[in-house]
Short mmCIF file of C-alpha atoms in Angstrom, two decimals:
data_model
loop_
_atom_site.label_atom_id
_atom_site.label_comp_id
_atom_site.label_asym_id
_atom_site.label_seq_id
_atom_site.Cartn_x
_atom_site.Cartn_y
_atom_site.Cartn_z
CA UNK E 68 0.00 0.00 0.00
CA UNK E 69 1.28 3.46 -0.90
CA UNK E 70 2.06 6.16 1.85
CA UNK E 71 -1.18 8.51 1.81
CA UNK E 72 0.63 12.12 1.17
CA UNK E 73 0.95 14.24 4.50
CA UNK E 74 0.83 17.62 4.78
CA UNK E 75 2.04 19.36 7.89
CA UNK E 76 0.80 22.79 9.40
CA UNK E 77 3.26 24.36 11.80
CA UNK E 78 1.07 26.79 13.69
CA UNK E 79 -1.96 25.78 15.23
CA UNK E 80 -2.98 29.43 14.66
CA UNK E 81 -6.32 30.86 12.86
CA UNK E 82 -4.39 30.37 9.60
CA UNK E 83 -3.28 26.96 10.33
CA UNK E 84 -6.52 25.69 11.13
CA UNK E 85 -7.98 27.36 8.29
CA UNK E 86 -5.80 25.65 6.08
CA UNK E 87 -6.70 22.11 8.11
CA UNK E 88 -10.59 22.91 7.66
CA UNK E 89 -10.27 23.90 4.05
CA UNK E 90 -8.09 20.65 2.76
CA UNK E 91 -10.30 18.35 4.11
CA UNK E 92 -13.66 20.60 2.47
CA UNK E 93 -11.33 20.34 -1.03
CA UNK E 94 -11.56 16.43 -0.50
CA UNK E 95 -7.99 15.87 0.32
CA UNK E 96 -7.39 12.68 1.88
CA UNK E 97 -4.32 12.41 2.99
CA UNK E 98 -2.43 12.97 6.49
CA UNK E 99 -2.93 16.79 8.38
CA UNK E 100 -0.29 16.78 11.15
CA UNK E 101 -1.23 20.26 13.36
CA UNK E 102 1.42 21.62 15.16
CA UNK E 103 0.64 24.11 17.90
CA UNK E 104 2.87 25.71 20.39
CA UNK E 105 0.43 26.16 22.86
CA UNK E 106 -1.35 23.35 25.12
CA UNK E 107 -4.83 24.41 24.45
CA UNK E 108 -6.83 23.38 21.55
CA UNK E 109 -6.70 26.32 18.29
CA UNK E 110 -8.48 29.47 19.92
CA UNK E 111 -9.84 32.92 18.33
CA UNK E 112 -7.72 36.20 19.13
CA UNK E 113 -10.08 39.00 18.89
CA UNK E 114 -11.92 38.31 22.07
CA UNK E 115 -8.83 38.22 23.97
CA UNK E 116 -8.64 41.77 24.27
CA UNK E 117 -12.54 42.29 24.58
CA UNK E 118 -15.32 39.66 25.36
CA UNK E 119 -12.80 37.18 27.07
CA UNK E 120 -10.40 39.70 29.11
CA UNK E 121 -13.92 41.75 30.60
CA UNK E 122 -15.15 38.16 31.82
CA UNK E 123 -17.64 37.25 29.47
CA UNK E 124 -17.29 33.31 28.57
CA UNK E 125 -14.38 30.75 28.89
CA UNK E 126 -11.54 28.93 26.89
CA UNK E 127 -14.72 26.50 25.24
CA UNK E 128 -16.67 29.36 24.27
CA UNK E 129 -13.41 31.16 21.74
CA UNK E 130 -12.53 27.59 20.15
CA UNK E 131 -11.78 27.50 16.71
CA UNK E 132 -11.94 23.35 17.14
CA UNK E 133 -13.21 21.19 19.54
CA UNK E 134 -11.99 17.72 20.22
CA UNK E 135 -15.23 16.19 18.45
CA UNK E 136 -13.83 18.30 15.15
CA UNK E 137 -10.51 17.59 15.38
CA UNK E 138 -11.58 13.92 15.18
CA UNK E 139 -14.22 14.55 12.51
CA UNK E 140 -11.59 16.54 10.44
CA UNK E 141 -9.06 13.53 10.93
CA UNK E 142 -6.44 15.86 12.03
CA UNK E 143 -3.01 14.37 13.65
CA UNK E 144 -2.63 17.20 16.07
CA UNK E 145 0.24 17.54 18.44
CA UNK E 146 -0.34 20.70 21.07
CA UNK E 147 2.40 21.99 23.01
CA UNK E 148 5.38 21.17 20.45
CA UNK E 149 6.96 24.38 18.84
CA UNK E 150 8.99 24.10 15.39
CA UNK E 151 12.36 24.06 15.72
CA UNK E 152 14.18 23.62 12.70
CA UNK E 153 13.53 23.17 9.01
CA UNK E 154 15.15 20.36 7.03
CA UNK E 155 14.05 21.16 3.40
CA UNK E 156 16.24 18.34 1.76
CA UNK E 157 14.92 15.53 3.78
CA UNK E 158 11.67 17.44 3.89
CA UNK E 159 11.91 17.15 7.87
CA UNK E 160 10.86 19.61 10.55
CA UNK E 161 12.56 19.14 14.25
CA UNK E 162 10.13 19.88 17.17
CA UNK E 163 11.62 21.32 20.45
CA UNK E 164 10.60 17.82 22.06
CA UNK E 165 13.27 15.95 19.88
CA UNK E 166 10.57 14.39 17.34
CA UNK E 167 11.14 14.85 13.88
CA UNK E 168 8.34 15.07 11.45
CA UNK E 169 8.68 14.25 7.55
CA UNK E 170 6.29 16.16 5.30
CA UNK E 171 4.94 16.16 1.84
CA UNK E 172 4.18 19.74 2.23
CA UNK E 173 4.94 21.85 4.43
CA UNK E 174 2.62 25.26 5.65
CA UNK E 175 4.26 27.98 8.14
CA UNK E 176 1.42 29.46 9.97
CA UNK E 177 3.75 30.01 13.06
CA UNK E 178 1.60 33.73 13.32
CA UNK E 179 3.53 36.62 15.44
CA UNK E 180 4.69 37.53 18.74
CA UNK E 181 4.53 40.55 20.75
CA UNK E 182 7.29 43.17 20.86
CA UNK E 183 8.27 43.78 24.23
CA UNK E 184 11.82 45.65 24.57
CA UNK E 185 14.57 44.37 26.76
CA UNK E 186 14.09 44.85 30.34
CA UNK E 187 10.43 45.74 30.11
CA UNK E 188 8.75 42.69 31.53
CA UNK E 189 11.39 42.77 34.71
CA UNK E 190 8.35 44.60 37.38
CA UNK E 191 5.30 42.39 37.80
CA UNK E 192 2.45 43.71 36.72
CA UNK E 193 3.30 44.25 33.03
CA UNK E 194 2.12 42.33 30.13
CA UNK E 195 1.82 41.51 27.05
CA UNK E 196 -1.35 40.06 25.08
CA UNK E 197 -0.78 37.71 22.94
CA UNK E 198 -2.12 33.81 23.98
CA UNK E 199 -5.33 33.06 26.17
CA UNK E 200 -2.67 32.50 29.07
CA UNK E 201 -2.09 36.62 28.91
CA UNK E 202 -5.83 37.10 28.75
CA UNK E 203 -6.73 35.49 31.58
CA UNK E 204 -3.37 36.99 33.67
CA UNK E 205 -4.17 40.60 32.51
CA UNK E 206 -8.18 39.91 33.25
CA UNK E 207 -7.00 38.96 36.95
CA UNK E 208 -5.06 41.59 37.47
CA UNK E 209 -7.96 44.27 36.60
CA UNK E 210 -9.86 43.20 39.77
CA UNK E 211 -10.31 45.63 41.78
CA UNK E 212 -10.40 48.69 39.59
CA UNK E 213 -6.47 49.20 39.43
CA UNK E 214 -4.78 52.12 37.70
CA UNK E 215 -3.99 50.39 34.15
CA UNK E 216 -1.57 52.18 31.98
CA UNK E 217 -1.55 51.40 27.98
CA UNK E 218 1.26 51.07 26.22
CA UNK E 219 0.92 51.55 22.42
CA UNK E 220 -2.28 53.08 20.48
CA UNK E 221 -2.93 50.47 17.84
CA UNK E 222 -6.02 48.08 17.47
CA UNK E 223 -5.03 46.07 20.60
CA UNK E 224 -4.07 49.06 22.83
CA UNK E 225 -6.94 50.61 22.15
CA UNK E 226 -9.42 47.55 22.75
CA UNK E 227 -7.94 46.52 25.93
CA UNK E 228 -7.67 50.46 26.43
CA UNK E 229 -11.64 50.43 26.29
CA UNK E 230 -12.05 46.98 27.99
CA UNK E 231 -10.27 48.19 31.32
CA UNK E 232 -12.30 51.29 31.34
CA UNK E 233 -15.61 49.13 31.27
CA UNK E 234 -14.56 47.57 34.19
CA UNK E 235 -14.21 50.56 36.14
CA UNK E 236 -10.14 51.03 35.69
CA UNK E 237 -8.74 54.59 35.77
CA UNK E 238 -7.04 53.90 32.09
CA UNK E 239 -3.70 56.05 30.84
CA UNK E 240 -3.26 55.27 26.94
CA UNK E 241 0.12 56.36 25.78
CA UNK E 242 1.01 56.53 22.29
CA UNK E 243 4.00 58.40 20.35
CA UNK E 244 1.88 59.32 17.57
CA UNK E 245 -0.62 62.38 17.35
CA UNK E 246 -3.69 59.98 18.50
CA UNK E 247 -4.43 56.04 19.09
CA UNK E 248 -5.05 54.53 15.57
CA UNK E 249 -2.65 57.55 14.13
CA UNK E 250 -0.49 54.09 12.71
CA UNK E 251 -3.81 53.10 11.03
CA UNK E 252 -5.79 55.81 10.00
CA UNK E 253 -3.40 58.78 9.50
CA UNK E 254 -3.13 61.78 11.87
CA UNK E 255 -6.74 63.57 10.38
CA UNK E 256 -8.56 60.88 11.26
CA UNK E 257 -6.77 59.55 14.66
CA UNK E 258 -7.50 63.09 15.91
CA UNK E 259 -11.17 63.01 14.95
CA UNK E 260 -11.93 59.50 16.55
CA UNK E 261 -10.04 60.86 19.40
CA UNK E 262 -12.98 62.42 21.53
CA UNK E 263 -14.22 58.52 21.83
CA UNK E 264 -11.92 57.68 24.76
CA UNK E 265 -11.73 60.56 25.73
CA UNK E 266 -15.42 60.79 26.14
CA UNK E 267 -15.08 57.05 27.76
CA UNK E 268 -13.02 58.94 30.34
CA UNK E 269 -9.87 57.33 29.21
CA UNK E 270 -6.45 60.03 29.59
CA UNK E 271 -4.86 60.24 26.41
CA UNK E 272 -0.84 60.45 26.93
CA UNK E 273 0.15 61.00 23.10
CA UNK E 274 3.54 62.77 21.39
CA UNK E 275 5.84 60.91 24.16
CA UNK E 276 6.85 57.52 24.53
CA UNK E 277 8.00 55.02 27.30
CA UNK E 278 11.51 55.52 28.95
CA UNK E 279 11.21 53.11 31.44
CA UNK E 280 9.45 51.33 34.94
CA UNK E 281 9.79 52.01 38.79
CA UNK E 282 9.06 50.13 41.47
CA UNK E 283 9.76 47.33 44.08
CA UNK E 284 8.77 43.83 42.96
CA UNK E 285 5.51 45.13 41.05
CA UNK E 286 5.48 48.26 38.22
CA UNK E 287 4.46 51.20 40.49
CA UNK E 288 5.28 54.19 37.79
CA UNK E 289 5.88 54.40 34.19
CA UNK E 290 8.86 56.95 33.19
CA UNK E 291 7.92 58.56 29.84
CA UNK E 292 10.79 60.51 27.69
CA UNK E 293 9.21 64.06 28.03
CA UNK E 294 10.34 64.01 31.54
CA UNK E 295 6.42 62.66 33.30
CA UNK E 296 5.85 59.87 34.96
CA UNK E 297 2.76 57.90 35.24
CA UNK E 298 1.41 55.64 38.43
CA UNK E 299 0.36 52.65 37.05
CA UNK E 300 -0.52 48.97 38.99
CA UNK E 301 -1.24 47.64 35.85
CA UNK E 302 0.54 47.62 32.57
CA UNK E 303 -0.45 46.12 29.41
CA UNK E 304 2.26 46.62 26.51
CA UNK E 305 0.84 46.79 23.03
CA UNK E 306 3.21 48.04 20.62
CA UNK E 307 3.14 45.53 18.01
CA UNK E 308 4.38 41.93 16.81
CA UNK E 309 7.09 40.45 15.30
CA UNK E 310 6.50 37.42 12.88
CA UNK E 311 7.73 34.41 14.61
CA UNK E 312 10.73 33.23 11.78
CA UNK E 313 13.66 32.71 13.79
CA UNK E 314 13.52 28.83 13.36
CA UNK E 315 14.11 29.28 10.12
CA UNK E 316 17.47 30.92 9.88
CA UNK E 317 19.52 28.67 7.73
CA UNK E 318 16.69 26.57 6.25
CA UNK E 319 17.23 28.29 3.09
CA UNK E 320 13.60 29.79 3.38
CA UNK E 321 13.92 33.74 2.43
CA UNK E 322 13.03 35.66 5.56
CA UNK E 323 12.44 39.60 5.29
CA UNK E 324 10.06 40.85 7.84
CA UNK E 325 8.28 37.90 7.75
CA UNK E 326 8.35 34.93 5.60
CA UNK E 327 9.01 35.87 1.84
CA UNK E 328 6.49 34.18 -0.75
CA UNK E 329 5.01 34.67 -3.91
CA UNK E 330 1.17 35.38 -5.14
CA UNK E 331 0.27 31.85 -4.12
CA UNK E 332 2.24 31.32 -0.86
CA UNK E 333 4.55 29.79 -1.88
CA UNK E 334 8.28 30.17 -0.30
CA UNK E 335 11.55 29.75 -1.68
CA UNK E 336 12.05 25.93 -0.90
CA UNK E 337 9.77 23.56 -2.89
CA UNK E 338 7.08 22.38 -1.13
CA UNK E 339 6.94 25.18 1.18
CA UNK E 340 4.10 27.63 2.16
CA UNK E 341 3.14 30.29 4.55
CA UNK E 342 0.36 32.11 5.58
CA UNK E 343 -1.30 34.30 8.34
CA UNK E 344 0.53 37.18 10.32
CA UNK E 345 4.15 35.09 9.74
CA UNK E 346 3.30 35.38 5.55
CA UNK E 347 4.71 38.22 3.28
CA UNK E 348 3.74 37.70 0.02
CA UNK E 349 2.95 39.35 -3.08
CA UNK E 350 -0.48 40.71 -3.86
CA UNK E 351 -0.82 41.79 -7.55
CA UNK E 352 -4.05 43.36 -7.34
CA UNK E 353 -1.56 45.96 -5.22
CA UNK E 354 1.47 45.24 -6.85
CA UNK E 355 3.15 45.18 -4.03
CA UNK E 356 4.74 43.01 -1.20
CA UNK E 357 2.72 43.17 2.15
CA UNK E 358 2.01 40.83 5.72
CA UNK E 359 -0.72 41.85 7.31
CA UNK E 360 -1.38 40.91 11.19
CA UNK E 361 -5.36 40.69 11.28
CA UNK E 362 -7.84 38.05 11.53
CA UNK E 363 -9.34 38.06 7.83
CA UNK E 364 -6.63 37.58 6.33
CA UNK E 365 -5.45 34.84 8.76
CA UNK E 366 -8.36 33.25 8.10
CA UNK E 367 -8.62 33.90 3.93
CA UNK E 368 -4.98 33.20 3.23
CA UNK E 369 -5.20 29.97 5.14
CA UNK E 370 -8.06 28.42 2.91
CA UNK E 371 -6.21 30.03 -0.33
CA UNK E 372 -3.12 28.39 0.74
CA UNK E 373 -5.15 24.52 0.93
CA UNK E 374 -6.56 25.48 -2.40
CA UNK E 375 -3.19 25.80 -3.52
CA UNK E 376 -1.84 22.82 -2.40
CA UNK E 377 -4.43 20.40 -4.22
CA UNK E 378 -5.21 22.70 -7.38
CA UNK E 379 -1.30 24.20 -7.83
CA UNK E 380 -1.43 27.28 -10.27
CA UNK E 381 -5.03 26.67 -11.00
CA UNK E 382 -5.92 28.48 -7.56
CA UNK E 383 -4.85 31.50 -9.26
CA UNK E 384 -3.52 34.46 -6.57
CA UNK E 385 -4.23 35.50 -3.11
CA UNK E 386 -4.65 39.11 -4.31
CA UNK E 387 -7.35 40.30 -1.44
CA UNK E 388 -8.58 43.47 -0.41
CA UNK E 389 -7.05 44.00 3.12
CA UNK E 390 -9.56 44.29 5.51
CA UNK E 391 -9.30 44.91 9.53
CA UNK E 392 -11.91 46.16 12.17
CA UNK E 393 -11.70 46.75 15.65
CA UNK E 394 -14.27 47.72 18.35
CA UNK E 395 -14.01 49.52 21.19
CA UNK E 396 -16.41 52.01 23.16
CA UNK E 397 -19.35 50.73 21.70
CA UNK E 398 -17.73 51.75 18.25
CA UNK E 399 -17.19 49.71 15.13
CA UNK E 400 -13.68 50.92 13.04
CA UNK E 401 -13.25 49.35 9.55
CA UNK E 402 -10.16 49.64 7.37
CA UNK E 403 -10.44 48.17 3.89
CA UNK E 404 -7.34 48.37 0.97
CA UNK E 405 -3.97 49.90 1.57
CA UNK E 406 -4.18 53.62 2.52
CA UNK E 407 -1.21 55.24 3.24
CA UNK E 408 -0.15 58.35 6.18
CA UNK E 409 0.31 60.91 2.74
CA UNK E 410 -2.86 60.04 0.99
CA UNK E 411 -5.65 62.62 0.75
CA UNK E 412 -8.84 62.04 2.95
CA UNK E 413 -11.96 63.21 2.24
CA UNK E 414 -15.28 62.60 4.40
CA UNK E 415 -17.70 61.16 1.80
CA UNK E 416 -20.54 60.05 4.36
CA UNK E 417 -21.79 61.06 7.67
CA UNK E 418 -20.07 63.55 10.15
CA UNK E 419 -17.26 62.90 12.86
CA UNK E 420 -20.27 64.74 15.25
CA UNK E 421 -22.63 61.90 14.76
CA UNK E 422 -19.72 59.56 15.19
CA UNK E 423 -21.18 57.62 11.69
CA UNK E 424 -19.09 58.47 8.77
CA UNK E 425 -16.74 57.26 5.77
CA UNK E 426 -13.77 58.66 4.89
CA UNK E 427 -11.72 57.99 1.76
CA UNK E 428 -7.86 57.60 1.15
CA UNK E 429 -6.98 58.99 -2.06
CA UNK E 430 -3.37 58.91 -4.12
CA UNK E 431 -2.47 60.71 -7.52
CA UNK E 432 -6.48 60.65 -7.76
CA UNK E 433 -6.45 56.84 -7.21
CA UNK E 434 -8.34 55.11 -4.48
CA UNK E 435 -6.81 53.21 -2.12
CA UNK E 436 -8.00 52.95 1.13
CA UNK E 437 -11.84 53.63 2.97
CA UNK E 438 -12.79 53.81 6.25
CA UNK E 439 -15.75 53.64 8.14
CA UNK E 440 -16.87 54.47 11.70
CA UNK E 441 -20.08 52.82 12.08
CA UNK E 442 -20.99 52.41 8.69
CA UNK E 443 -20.33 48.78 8.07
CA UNK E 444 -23.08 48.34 4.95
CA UNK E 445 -21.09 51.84 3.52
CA UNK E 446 -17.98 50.53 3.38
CA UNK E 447 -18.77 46.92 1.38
CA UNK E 448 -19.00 49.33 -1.52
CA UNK E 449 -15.63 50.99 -1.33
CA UNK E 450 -14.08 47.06 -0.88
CA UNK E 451 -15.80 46.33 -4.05
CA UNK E 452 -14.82 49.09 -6.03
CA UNK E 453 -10.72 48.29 -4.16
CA UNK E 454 -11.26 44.68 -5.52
CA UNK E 455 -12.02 46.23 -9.10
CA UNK E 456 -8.99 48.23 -9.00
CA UNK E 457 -5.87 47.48 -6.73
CA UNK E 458 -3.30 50.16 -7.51
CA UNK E 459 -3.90 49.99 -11.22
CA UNK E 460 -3.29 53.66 -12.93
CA UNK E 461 -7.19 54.44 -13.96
CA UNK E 462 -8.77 56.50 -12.00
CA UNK E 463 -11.74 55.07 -9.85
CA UNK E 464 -14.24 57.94 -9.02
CA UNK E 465 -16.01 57.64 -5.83
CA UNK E 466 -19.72 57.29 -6.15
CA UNK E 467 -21.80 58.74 -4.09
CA UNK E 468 -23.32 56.87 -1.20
CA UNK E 469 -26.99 56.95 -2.09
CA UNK E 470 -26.29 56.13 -5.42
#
């Protein structure tokens, strides 16, 4: 009898399980080996930082598969086992319990990690979020309405930001840009959405960053570079991720913030692909080389990457619109395409008042990002018209909403 053909995911991430799922609904019948770094079955990330971390629901309830699916799906899964090295001629990878896996093919969906600078994490009391073990440490320590200081003013920050404040925290956000979101949505529009956690009572620290902690045994202060300080019991450090590549070095697979691929995943070694936060790859609807660190495209890229390995070329290109949202004060923000801090923005819909409205990103009278506060339905246009276009030269006119 032949050997059934195996494929092996390392990263038991959104992406990895995506992949998993979408094999098995392509008909492939052949070995899934799951490799996940953590001990608890594949989980979802976005309520980490909102529904989970406030107390709402358990482990169970943020599952991506239970133990019933994992059977159904005939996946080989092996939790707690990290990748250690990649053999590409004898098509091996080394796990960091000693076991060495052969593969078929092989799919990196070994996601990101959080940035944390040397000497930060010293004081108890500060964290990072990153893996339901953070969650529930960080959702501890906000018992008891303590003073929570947040470091960094992306989507995370500024979700956990709004989380701690629901529970009754007095909440410092600090963020070297002009505004949380600044990273995201460009200085105009940071400052605009600004009054929301403000309004929330949340104190906005912005134009300064972190020098450094005091304390005894637990964070007591946070030392900022202008010269303040800030008293903090709490502090939850959210400046952003680093794709998790360095058990690669010397495998031969290119590595350049993140792991280098082409428009259909696939790496420099034969037989090798990537996908999720860890993937940089190139989209030609964009013409351009990007990773991208949210949730839809975990989840998109994954199931592209399956159809990839059982239809080869025929699946064609991952060339998606990049999408992200994030909510936070009772508000819904929506990024769709690939705007950029110089673009032109121009408020097409609603009013920054009535805290509904869409703005456009425009470049060399090109669209190329939207986004929308509140105005979810809004926005599917502008990610249809992005789809249509990429960064092509022809100009796309922007329609008017009740058109």
């Amino acid at each position: 009898m032949s050997r059934r053909r195996r494929v092996l995911v390392a990263g038991a991430s959104l992406a990895g399980v995506r992949t998993a799922e979408t094999l098995r609904d392509r008909g492939f019948d052949g070995e899934i080996v799951l490799v996940g770094a953590e001990e608890h079955l594949p989980y979802d990330r976005p309520p980490l930082s909102k529904a989970l971390l406030e107390g709402h629901g358990t482990l169970h309830d943020v599952r991506l598969l239970t133990s019933d699916q994992v059977t159904a799906l005939d996946l080989d899964l092996r939790l707690g086992r990290r990748a250690l090295a990649l053999n590409p001629v004898r098509r091996t990878l080394e796990l960091n319990d000693g076991e060495t896996l052969g593969y078929d093919q092989l799919v990196i969906a070994t996601g990101s990690a959080p940035w944390m600078p040397r000497d930060w994490d010293l004081f108890e009391g500060i964290y990072p979020l990153r893996t339901i073990d953070d969650c529930l440490a960080i959702r501890s320590a906000l018992q008891g309405s303590p003073r929570v200081a947040v470091v960094g003013g992306g989507p995370i920050g500024c979700e956990v930001a709004s989380t701690a404040r629901r529970l009754g925290c007095d909440v410092v956000q600090i963020e070297p840009l002009a505004a949380p979101m600044a990273r995201v949505l460009g200085s105009e529009i940071a400052l605009a959405c600004a009054e929301i956690p403000l309004d929330a009572g949340v104190r906005l620290v912005c134009g300064t960053a972190v020098e450094g902690f005091d304390g005894g045994a637990r964070v007591e202060r946070v030392r900022l570079r202008d010269g303040r300080t800030i008293e903090a019991d709490v502090v939850v450090v959210g400046i952003g991720a680093r794709p998790v590549t360095d058990w690669l070095v010397g495998s031969g697979v290119n590595i350049s913030d993140g792991v280098v691929c082409d428009d259909l995943c696939s790496t420099s070694v034969d037989g090798v692909y990537a996908a999720g936060d860890v993937a940089r790859w190139f989209n030609p609807l964009f013409e351009q080389t990007m990773r991208i660190e949210h949730w839809t495209n975990a989840s998109e890229q994954g199931a592209f990457v399956a159809r990839a390995l059982v239809d080869g070329r025929q699946a064609g290109s991952y060339s998606p619109v990049p999408f992200v949202w994030s909510e936070q004060y009772g508000v819904k923000f929506e990024v769709a395409g690939v705007p950029r801090l110089t673009d032109r923005i121009r408020i097409v819909e609603g009013s920054v008042a009535e805290r509904r409205f869409v703005a456009v990103y425009e470049r060399e009278e090109r669209l190329t990002g939207a986004f929308a506060l509140n105005s979810t339905r809004s926005l599917l246009k502008f990610r249809r018209l992005l789809a249509r276009s990429g960064s092509r030269a022809d100009r796309v006119d922007v329609p008017s909403i009740s058109s």
